[in-house]
Tab-separated table of C-alpha atoms in Angstrom:
chain	number	residue	atom	x	y	z
A	127	GLN	CA	-10.769	25.690	-9.571
A	128	VAL	CA	-8.328	22.844	-10.137
A	129	LEU	CA	-9.149	20.166	-12.694
A	130	LEU	CA	-7.625	16.731	-12.098
A	131	VAL	CA	-7.650	13.948	-14.690
A	132	GLU	CA	-6.387	10.454	-13.910
A	133	SER	CA	-5.077	7.975	-16.450
A	134	GLY	CA	-3.117	4.747	-16.616
A	135	GLY	CA	-5.561	2.252	-15.161
A	136	GLY	CA	-6.315	-1.061	-16.770
A	137	LEU	CA	-6.655	-4.808	-16.412
A	138	VAL	CA	-3.522	-6.667	-15.338
A	139	GLN	CA	-2.576	-9.984	-13.806
A	140	ALA	CA	-1.403	-10.420	-10.249
A	141	GLY	CA	2.245	-9.477	-9.866
A	142	ALA	CA	2.142	-6.870	-12.618
A	143	SER	CA	2.918	-3.174	-12.387
A	144	LEU	CA	1.027	-0.063	-13.425
A	145	ARG	CA	1.742	3.632	-13.291
A	146	LEU	CA	-1.160	5.973	-12.727
A	147	SER	CA	-0.945	9.625	-13.666
A	148	CYS	CA	-2.962	12.590	-12.500
A	149	ALA	CA	-2.677	15.731	-14.589
A	150	ALA	CA	-3.699	19.027	-13.026
A	151	SER	CA	-4.760	22.280	-14.605
A	152	GLY	CA	-5.796	25.543	-13.045
A	153	GLY	CA	-4.461	26.936	-9.808
A	154	THR	CA	-0.825	26.524	-8.866
A	155	PHE	CA	0.007	22.837	-8.741
A	156	SER	CA	3.170	23.207	-6.689
A	157	ARG	CA	1.250	24.801	-3.821
A	158	TYR	CA	-0.907	21.718	-3.190
A	159	ALA	CA	-0.257	18.445	-1.515
A	160	MET	CA	-1.541	15.564	-3.621
A	161	GLY	CA	-3.036	12.245	-2.645
A	162	TRP	CA	-4.296	8.989	-4.071
A	163	PHE	CA	-7.365	7.206	-2.716
A	164	ARG	CA	-9.141	4.102	-3.914
A	165	GLN	CA	-12.584	2.587	-3.641
A	166	GLY	CA	-13.001	-1.135	-4.226
A	167	PRO	CA	-16.232	-3.049	-4.822
A	168	GLY	CA	-18.455	-2.745	-1.785
A	169	LYS	CA	-15.888	-0.661	0.076
A	170	GLY	CA	-15.494	2.952	1.117
A	171	ARG	CA	-12.857	5.364	-0.081
A	172	GLU	CA	-9.469	4.267	1.264
A	173	PHE	CA	-6.295	6.312	1.638
A	174	VAL	CA	-3.430	5.007	-0.489
A	175	ALA	CA	-0.632	7.573	-0.605
A	176	ALA	CA	0.068	11.288	-0.430
A	177	ILE	CA	2.910	13.644	-1.241
A	178	SER	CA	3.307	17.048	0.329
A	179	ASP	CA	4.111	20.282	-1.449
A	180	THR	CA	7.703	19.854	-0.258
A	181	GLY	CA	8.028	16.218	-1.354
A	182	GLY	CA	7.322	14.308	1.838
A	183	THR	CA	5.521	11.018	1.198
A	184	TYR	CA	2.952	9.052	3.176
A	185	TYR	CA	1.588	5.566	2.537
A	186	ALA	CA	-1.107	3.251	3.752
A	187	ASP	CA	0.302	0.154	5.430
A	188	SER	CA	-1.307	-2.035	2.781
A	189	VAL	CA	0.745	-0.493	-0.044
A	190	ARG	CA	3.972	0.593	1.629
A	191	GLY	CA	6.944	-0.959	-0.149
A	192	ARG	CA	4.904	-1.715	-3.276
A	193	PHE	CA	3.584	1.696	-4.333
A	194	THR	CA	5.523	4.909	-4.871
A	195	ILE	CA	3.999	8.356	-5.158
A	196	SER	CA	5.886	11.135	-6.900
A	197	ARG	CA	5.236	14.498	-8.484
A	198	ASP	CA	6.632	16.509	-11.359
A	199	ASN	CA	5.751	20.127	-10.772
A	200	ALA	CA	7.057	21.149	-14.186
A	201	LYS	CA	4.434	18.868	-15.752
A	202	ASN	CA	1.694	19.554	-13.182
A	203	THR	CA	1.409	15.815	-12.678
A	204	VAL	CA	1.411	13.388	-9.773
A	205	TYR	CA	2.141	9.690	-10.277
A	206	LEU	CA	1.436	6.460	-8.477
A	207	GLN	CA	3.802	3.660	-9.437
A	208	MET	CA	2.224	0.364	-8.394
A	209	SER	CA	4.133	-2.916	-8.246
A	210	SER	CA	3.380	-6.471	-7.137
A	211	LEU	CA	-0.310	-5.896	-7.671
A	212	THR	CA	-2.828	-8.276	-6.137
A	213	PRO	CA	-6.587	-8.676	-6.601
A	214	GLU	CA	-7.035	-6.738	-3.351
A	215	ASP	CA	-5.713	-3.679	-5.179
A	216	THR	CA	-8.685	-3.742	-7.560
A	217	ALA	CA	-10.484	-0.424	-7.207
A	218	VAL	CA	-11.255	2.907	-8.776
A	219	TYR	CA	-8.282	5.131	-8.016
A	220	HIS	CA	-8.849	8.846	-7.483
A	221	CYS	CA	-6.326	11.613	-7.080
A	222	GLY	CA	-7.002	14.683	-4.994
A	223	ALA	CA	-5.450	18.039	-4.200
A	224	VAL	CA	-5.361	19.453	-0.700
A	225	THR	CA	-4.125	22.664	0.868
A	226	PRO	CA	-0.902	21.997	2.807
A	227	GLY	CA	-1.297	21.800	6.544
A	228	ARG	CA	-4.321	19.515	6.394
A	229	TRP	CA	-4.254	15.857	7.403
A	230	TYR	CA	-3.362	14.050	4.175
A	231	ARG	CA	-4.913	10.734	5.184
A	232	SER	CA	-8.431	12.143	5.451
A	233	ALA	CA	-10.397	12.307	2.205
A	234	SER	CA	-12.705	14.937	3.655
A	235	ASN	CA	-9.828	17.438	3.756
A	236	TYR	CA	-9.213	17.406	0.007
A	237	ASN	CA	-10.299	20.406	-2.014
A	238	TYR	CA	-10.398	18.859	-5.493
A	239	TRP	CA	-10.896	15.385	-6.941
A	240	GLY	CA	-10.454	13.676	-10.275
A	241	GLN	CA	-13.029	11.342	-11.801
A	242	GLY	CA	-10.965	8.225	-11.166
A	243	THR	CA	-9.378	5.451	-13.177
A	244	GLN	CA	-10.218	1.757	-12.879
A	245	VAL	CA	-7.539	-0.727	-11.860
A	246	THR	CA	-8.476	-4.391	-12.078
A	247	VAL	CA	-6.070	-7.122	-11.003
A	248	SER	CA	-6.886	-10.697	-11.930
A	249	SER	CA	-5.453	-13.831	-10.376
C-alpha cells in the first residue's frame, strides 16, 4: 500500500501562486508515475498534470503554461506549482500514483489516491 498526503492548498486571490505537495510513504516512490487531478464544485474529477517515472510531463490544456509538475524522489514527494490562478482553478486537488505504462490522463488507471487539498481562488 502507498499512502499519499497532499498539502499546500488555501485561499488566494486571482493571479496568485500556490505550490501543492504530495508526500508518499510505502512502496517504492520512484517506480510510480504520479498525477494531479481536481474536482470543482458540481464537476467531475478532471486531469491536471502527470509526471512519469522517468520525468516526462503531461498537462491538461487548461493549465499548460501556468502549472508545473515535478518530483523529488529523494523526498518521496511530487509537487504542483500553480501560477496565474483564476477562480476556474477552484477545486479539491488530489494526487495519485499509477503503475508506469498506463494512460496517465485517466483517473481510473491510478492505483492510489490522497485525500485531497482545497484550493480556492477568489476574484
